[in-house]
Coordinates of C-alpha atoms and ligand atoms in Angstrom, one line a residue:
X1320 CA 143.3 92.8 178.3
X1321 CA 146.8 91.6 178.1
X1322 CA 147.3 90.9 174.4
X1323 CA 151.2 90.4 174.4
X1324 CA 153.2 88.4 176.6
X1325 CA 156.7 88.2 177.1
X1326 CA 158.1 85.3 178.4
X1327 CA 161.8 83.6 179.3
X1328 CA 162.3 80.9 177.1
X1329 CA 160.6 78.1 178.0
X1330 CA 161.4 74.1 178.3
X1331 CA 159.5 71.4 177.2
X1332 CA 160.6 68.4 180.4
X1333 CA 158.8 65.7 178.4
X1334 CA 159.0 65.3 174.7
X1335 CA 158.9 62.5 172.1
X1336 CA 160.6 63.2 168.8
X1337 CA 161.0 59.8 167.2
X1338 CA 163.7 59.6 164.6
X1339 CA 164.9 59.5 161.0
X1340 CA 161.9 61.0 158.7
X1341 CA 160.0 61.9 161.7
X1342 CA 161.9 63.4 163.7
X1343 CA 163.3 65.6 160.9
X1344 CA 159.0 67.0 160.7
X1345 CA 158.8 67.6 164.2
X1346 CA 161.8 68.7 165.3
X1347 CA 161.2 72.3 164.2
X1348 CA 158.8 72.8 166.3
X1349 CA 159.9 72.2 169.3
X1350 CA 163.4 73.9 168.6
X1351 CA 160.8 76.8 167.9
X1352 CA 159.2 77.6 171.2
X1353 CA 161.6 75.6 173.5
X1354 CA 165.5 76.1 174.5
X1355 CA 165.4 72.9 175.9
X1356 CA 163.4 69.2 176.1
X1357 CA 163.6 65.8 178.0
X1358 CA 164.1 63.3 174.9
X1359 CA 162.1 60.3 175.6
X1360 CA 164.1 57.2 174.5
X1361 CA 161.1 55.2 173.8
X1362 CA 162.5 54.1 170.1
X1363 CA 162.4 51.1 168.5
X1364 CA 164.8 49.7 169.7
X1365 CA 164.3 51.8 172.6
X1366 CA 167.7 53.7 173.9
X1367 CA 168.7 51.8 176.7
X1368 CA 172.8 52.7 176.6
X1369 CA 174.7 55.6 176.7
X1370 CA 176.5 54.9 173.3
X1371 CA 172.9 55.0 171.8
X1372 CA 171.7 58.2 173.7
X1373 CA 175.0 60.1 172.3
X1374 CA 174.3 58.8 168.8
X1375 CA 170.3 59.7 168.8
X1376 CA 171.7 63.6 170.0
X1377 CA 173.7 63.5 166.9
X1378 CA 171.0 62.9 165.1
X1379 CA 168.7 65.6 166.6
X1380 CA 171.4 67.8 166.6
X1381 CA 172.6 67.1 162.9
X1382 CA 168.2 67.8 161.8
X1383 CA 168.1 71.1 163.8
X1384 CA 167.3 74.2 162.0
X1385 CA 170.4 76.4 160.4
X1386 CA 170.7 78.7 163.8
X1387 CA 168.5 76.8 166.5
X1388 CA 170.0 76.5 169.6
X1389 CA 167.7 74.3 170.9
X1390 CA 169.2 71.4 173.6
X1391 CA 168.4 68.2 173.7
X1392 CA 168.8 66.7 177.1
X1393 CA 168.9 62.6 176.7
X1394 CA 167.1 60.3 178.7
X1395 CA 168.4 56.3 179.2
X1396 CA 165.2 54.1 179.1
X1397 CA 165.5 51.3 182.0
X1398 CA 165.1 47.7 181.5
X1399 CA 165.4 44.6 183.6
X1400 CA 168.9 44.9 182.3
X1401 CA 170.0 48.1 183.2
X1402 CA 173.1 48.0 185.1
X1403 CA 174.9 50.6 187.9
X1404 CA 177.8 50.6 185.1
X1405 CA 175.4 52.3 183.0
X1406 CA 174.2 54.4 185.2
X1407 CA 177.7 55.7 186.3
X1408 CA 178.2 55.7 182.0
X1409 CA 175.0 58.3 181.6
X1410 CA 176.0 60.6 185.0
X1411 CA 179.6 60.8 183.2
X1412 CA 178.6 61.6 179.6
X1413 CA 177.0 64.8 180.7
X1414 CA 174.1 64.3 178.3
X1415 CA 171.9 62.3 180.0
X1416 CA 169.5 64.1 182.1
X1417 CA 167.7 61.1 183.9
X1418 CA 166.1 57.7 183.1
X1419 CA 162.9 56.8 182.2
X1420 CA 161.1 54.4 184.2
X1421 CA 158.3 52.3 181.7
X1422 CA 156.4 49.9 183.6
X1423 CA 156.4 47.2 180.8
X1424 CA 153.2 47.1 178.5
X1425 CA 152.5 50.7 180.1
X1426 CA 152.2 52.1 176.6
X1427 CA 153.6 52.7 173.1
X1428 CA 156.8 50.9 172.4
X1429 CA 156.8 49.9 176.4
X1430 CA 157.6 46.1 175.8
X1431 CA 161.6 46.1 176.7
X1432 CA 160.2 48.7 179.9
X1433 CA 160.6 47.1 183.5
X1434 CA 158.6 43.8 184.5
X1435 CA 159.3 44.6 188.6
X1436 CA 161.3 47.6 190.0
X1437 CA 162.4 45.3 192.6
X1438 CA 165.1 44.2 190.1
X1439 CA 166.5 47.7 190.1
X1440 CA 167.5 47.8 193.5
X1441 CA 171.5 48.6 192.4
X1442 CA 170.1 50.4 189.4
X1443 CA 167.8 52.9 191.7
X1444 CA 170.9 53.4 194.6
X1445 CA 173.6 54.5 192.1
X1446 CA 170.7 56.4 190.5
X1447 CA 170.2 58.2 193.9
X1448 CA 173.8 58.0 194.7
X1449 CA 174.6 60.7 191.4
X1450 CA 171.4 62.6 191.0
X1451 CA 170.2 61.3 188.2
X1452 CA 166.4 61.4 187.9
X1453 CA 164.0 58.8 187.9
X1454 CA 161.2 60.0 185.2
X1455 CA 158.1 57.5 185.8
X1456 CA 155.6 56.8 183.5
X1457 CA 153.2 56.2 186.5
X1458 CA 150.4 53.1 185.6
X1459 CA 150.3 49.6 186.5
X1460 CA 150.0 47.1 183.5
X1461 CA 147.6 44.8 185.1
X1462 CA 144.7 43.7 182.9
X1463 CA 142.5 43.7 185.7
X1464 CA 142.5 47.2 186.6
X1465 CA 140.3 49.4 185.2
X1466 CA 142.1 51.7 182.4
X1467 CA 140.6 55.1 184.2
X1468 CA 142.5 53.6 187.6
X1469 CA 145.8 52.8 186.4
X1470 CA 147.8 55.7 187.6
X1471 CA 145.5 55.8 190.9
X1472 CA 146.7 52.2 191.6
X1473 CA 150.6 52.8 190.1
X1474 CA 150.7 55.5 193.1
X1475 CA 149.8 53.0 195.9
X1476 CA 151.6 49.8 194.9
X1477 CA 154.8 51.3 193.5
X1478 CA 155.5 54.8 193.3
X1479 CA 154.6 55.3 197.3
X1480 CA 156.7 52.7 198.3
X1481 CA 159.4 53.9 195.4
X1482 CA 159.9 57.5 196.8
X1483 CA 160.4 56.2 200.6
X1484 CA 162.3 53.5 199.3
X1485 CA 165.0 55.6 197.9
X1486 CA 164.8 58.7 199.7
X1487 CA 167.3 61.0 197.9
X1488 CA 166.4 59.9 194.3
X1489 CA 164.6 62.5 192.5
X1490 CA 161.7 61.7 190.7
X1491 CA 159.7 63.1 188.2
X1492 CA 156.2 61.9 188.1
X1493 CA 155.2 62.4 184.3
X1494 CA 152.1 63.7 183.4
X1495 CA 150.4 63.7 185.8
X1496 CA 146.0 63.3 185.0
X1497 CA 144.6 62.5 188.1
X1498 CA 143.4 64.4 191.7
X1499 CA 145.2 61.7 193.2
X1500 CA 148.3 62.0 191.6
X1501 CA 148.2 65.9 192.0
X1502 CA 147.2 65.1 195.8
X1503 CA 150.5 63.1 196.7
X1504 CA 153.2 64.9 194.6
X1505 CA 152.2 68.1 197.0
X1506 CA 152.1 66.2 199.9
X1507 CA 155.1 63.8 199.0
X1508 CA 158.7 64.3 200.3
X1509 CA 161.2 67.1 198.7
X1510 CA 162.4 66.3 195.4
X1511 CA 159.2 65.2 194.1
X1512 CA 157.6 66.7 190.9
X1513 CA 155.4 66.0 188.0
X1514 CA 154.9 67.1 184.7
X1515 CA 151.4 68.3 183.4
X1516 CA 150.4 67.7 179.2
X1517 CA 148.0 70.5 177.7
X1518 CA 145.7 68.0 176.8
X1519 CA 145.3 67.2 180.3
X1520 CA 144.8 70.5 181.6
X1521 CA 142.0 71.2 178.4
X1522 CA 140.4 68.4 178.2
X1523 CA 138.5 65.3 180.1
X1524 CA 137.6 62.5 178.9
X1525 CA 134.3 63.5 176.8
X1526 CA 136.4 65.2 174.5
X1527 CA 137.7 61.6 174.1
X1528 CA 134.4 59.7 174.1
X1529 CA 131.3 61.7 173.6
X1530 CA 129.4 62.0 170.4
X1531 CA 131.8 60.0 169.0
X1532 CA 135.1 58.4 169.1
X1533 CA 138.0 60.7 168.9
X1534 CA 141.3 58.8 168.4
X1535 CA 143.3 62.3 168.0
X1536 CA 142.5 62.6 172.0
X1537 CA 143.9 59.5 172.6
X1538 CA 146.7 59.6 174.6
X1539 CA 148.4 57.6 177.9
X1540 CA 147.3 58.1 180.8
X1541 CA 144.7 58.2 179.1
X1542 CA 142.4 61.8 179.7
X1543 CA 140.6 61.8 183.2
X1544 CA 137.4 63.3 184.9
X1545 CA 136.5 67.1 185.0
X1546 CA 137.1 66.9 188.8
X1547 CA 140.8 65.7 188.1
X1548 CA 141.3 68.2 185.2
X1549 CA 140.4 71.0 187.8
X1550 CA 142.3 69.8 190.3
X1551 CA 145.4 69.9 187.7
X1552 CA 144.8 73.4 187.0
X1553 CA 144.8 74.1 190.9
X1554 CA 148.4 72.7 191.3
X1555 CA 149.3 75.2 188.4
X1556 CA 146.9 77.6 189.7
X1557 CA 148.4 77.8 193.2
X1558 CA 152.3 78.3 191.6
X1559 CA 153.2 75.3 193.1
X1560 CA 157.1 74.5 192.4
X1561 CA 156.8 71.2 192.1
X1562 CA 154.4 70.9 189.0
X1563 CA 155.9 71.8 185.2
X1564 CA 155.4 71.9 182.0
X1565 CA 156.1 68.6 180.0
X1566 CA 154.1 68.7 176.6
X1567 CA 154.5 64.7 176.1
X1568 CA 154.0 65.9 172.1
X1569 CA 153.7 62.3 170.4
X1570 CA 153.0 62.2 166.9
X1571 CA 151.9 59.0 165.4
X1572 CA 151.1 59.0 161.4
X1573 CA 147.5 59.0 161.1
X1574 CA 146.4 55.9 160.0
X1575 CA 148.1 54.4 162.9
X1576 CA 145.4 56.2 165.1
X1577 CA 142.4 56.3 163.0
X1578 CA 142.2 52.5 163.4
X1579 CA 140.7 49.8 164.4
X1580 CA 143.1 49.6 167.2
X1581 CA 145.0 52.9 167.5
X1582 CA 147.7 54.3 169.0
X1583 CA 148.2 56.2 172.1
X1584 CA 150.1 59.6 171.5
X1585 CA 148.7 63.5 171.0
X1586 CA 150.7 65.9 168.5
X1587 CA 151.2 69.1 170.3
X1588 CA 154.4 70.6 169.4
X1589 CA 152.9 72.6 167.0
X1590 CA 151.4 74.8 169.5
X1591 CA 153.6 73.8 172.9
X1592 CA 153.1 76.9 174.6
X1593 CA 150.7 78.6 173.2
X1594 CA 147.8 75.9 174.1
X1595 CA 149.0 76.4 177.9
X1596 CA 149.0 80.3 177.5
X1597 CA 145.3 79.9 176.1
X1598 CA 144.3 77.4 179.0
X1599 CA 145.8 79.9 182.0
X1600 CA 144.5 82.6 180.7
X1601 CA 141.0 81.0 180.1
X1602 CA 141.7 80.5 183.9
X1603 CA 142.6 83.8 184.9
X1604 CA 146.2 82.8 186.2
X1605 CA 148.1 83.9 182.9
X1606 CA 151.3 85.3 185.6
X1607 CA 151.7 81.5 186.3
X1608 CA 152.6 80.7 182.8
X1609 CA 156.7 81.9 183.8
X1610 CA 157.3 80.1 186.3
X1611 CA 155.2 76.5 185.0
X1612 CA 156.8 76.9 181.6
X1613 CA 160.4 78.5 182.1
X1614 CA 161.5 78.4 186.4
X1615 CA 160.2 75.5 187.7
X1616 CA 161.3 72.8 185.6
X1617 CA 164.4 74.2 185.2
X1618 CA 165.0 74.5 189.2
X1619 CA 163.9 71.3 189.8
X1620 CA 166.5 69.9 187.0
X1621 CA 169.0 71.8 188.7
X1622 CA 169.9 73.8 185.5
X1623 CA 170.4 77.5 184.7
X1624 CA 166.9 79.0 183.3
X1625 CA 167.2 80.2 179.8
X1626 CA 168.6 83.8 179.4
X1627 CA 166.3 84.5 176.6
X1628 CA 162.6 85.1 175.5
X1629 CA 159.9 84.4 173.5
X1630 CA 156.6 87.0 172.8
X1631 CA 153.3 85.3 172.4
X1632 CA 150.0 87.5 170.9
X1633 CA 146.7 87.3 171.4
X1634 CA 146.2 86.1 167.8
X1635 CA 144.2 83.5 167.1
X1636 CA 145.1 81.4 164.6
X1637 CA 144.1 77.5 163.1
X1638 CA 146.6 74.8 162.8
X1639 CA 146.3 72.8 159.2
X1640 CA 144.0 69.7 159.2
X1641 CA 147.5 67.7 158.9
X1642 CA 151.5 68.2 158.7
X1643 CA 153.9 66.4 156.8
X1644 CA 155.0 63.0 158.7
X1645 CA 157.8 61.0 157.0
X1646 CA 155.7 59.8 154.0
X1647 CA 152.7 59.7 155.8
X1648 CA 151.1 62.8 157.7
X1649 CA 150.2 63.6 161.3
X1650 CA 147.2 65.3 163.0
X1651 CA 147.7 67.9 165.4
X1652 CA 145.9 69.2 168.7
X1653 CA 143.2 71.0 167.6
X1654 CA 143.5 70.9 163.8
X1655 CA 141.4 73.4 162.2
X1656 CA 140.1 74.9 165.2
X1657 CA 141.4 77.9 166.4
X1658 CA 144.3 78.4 169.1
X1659 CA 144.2 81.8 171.3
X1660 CA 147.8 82.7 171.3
X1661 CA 150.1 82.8 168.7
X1662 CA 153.8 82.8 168.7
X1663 CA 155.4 85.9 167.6
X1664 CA 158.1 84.5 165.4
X1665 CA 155.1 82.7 163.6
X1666 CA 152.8 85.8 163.3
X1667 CA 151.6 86.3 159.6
Ligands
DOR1148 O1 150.1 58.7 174.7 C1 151.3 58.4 174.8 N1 152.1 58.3 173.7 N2 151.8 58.0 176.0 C2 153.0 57.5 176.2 O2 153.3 57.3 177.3 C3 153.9 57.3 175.0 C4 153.5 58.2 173.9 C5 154.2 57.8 172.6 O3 155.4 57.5 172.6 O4 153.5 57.7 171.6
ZN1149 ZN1 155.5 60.4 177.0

């Protein structure tokens, strides 16, 4: 039994780290595991210019840990308003990695997000025109469709027609939940790929709903069938390129999920690798972990992978009921219940 694992640092290509108190108690975390992570500008007021992405670095930067090397690559979130100026702004800034693509109303802090990407025609060409990525959060807004077939339907009505649309844009289908979704990113035109959460590849949606209501699994997309979960783990399963590792960590203070009417967001950073080393090796395909966590992402963003490494143990080990948040505090992924792997840099 493998009880140590060495592994090239890996990168976390979908993160949310919030700001001011909040991002100072989460930031450690990821700067922990990860040499690198896609920022999600998803702020209020979201970061929609270049001027702002700089000036959230600085703040990430100026919070890291005395010796962290950790990278923040920025993200522009689109609007309606989002212009090919700022496009040509972000490809010249060399800090902004691609733009994020929120269907508006598709989840938290989505209101500013896009009402119809037919509005982004010049936005989408200069897009494709310098490289930059299109990130999609991939599910229609409309009231009508059921909540379970939101990303099923987002594939059809926009994201088909997105990708023939613009044929030399890259997109990055983020987290991905659903066998459909898996289904057309491996059967989609070259530079397609998708992100997969942990919680998506753990869990369906009883641990969401059975036996009681559990708002820590609450997340969007929201979690999906067994059949979809499995067919998940087969993209990663199979070492297929196109599929990475994008934790979507999204800490929310506590009271704001345990609520009537909570929000939409699962705490992972905490354990950002070592949940998927637990879940590929539950699955017999722990040589995968390398090239989901540290190759693939990297490749497809068209940077250098990291020159150095991480060890993880076999050790299990229980995350706290809560951490710190701001004033307030957060629950994690699996609060007091044991994780596999444990980070060596962490060991006791
Ligand atoms: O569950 C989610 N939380 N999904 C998202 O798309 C946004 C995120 C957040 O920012 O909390
Ligand atoms: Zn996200």
């Amino acid at each position: 039994m493998i009880t140590e694992l060495q592994l090239r640092r890996p990168d976390d290509w979908h993160l949310h780290l919030r700001d001011g108190a909040g991002l100072r108690a989460v930031l450690p975390f990821s700067a922990a595991r990860f040499a690198r992570a896609i920022v999600m500008p998803n702020l209020q007021p979201p970061v929609t210019t270049t001027a702002q992405a700089a000036a959230y670095r600085q703040r990430i930067l100026a919070l890291l840990p005395a010796g962290s090397r950790f990278q923040p690559l920025m993200t522009l979130y689109l609007t309606d308003q989002t212009g090919a100026a700022e496009i040509e702004r972000a490809h010249a800034s060399g800090i902004i990695f691609g733009c994020k693509l929120y269907p508006a109303g598709a989840t938290t802090h989505s209101d500013a997000g896009v009402t119809d990407i037919a509005r982004l025609e010049e936005t989408l060409q200069a897009m494709a025109a310098l490289d930059l990525p299109l990130l999609v959060h991939g599910e229609v807004t409309d009231a009508q469709v059921d909540i379970f077939e939101r990303e099923a339907r987002f594939i059809d009505r926009v994201l088909a027609p997105l990708v023939e649309r613009w044929p030399r844009l890259r997109i990055i289908f983020e987290h991905v939940t659903t066998r459909a979704a898996v289904q057309f990113v491996r059967s989609a035109r070259p530079g397609v790929a998708a992100t997969i959460t942990p919680q998506h590849l753990l869990l369906n949606r009883n641990a969401l709903l059975a036996g009681g209501i559990r708002p820590h699994h609450y997340c969007l997309p929201i979690l999906k069938t067994e059949l979809d979960r499995r067919s998940l783990l087969e993209a990663v399963a199979d070492g297929d390129r196109r599929f990475f590792l994008g934790t979507d960590s999204a800490p929310h203070e506590r009271h704001t999920k345990e609520s009537a009417c909570g929000c939409a967001g699962i705490f992972s950073a905490h354990a950002g690798i070592e949940l998927y080393a637990e879940i590929f090796e539950r699955e017999g395909i722990l040589p995968r972990l390398a090239g989901f966590a540290s190759e693939f992402g990297a490749d497809f963003y068209r940077l250098p992978r990291n020159e150095g490494h991480i060890v993880l143990l076999k050790q299990a080990w229980t995350p706290p009921a809560s951490y710190p948040f701001g004033e307030g505090e957060l629950v994690p992924l699996r609060a007091g219940e044991p994780i596999a792997w444990r980070l060596e840099s962490e060991a006791a």
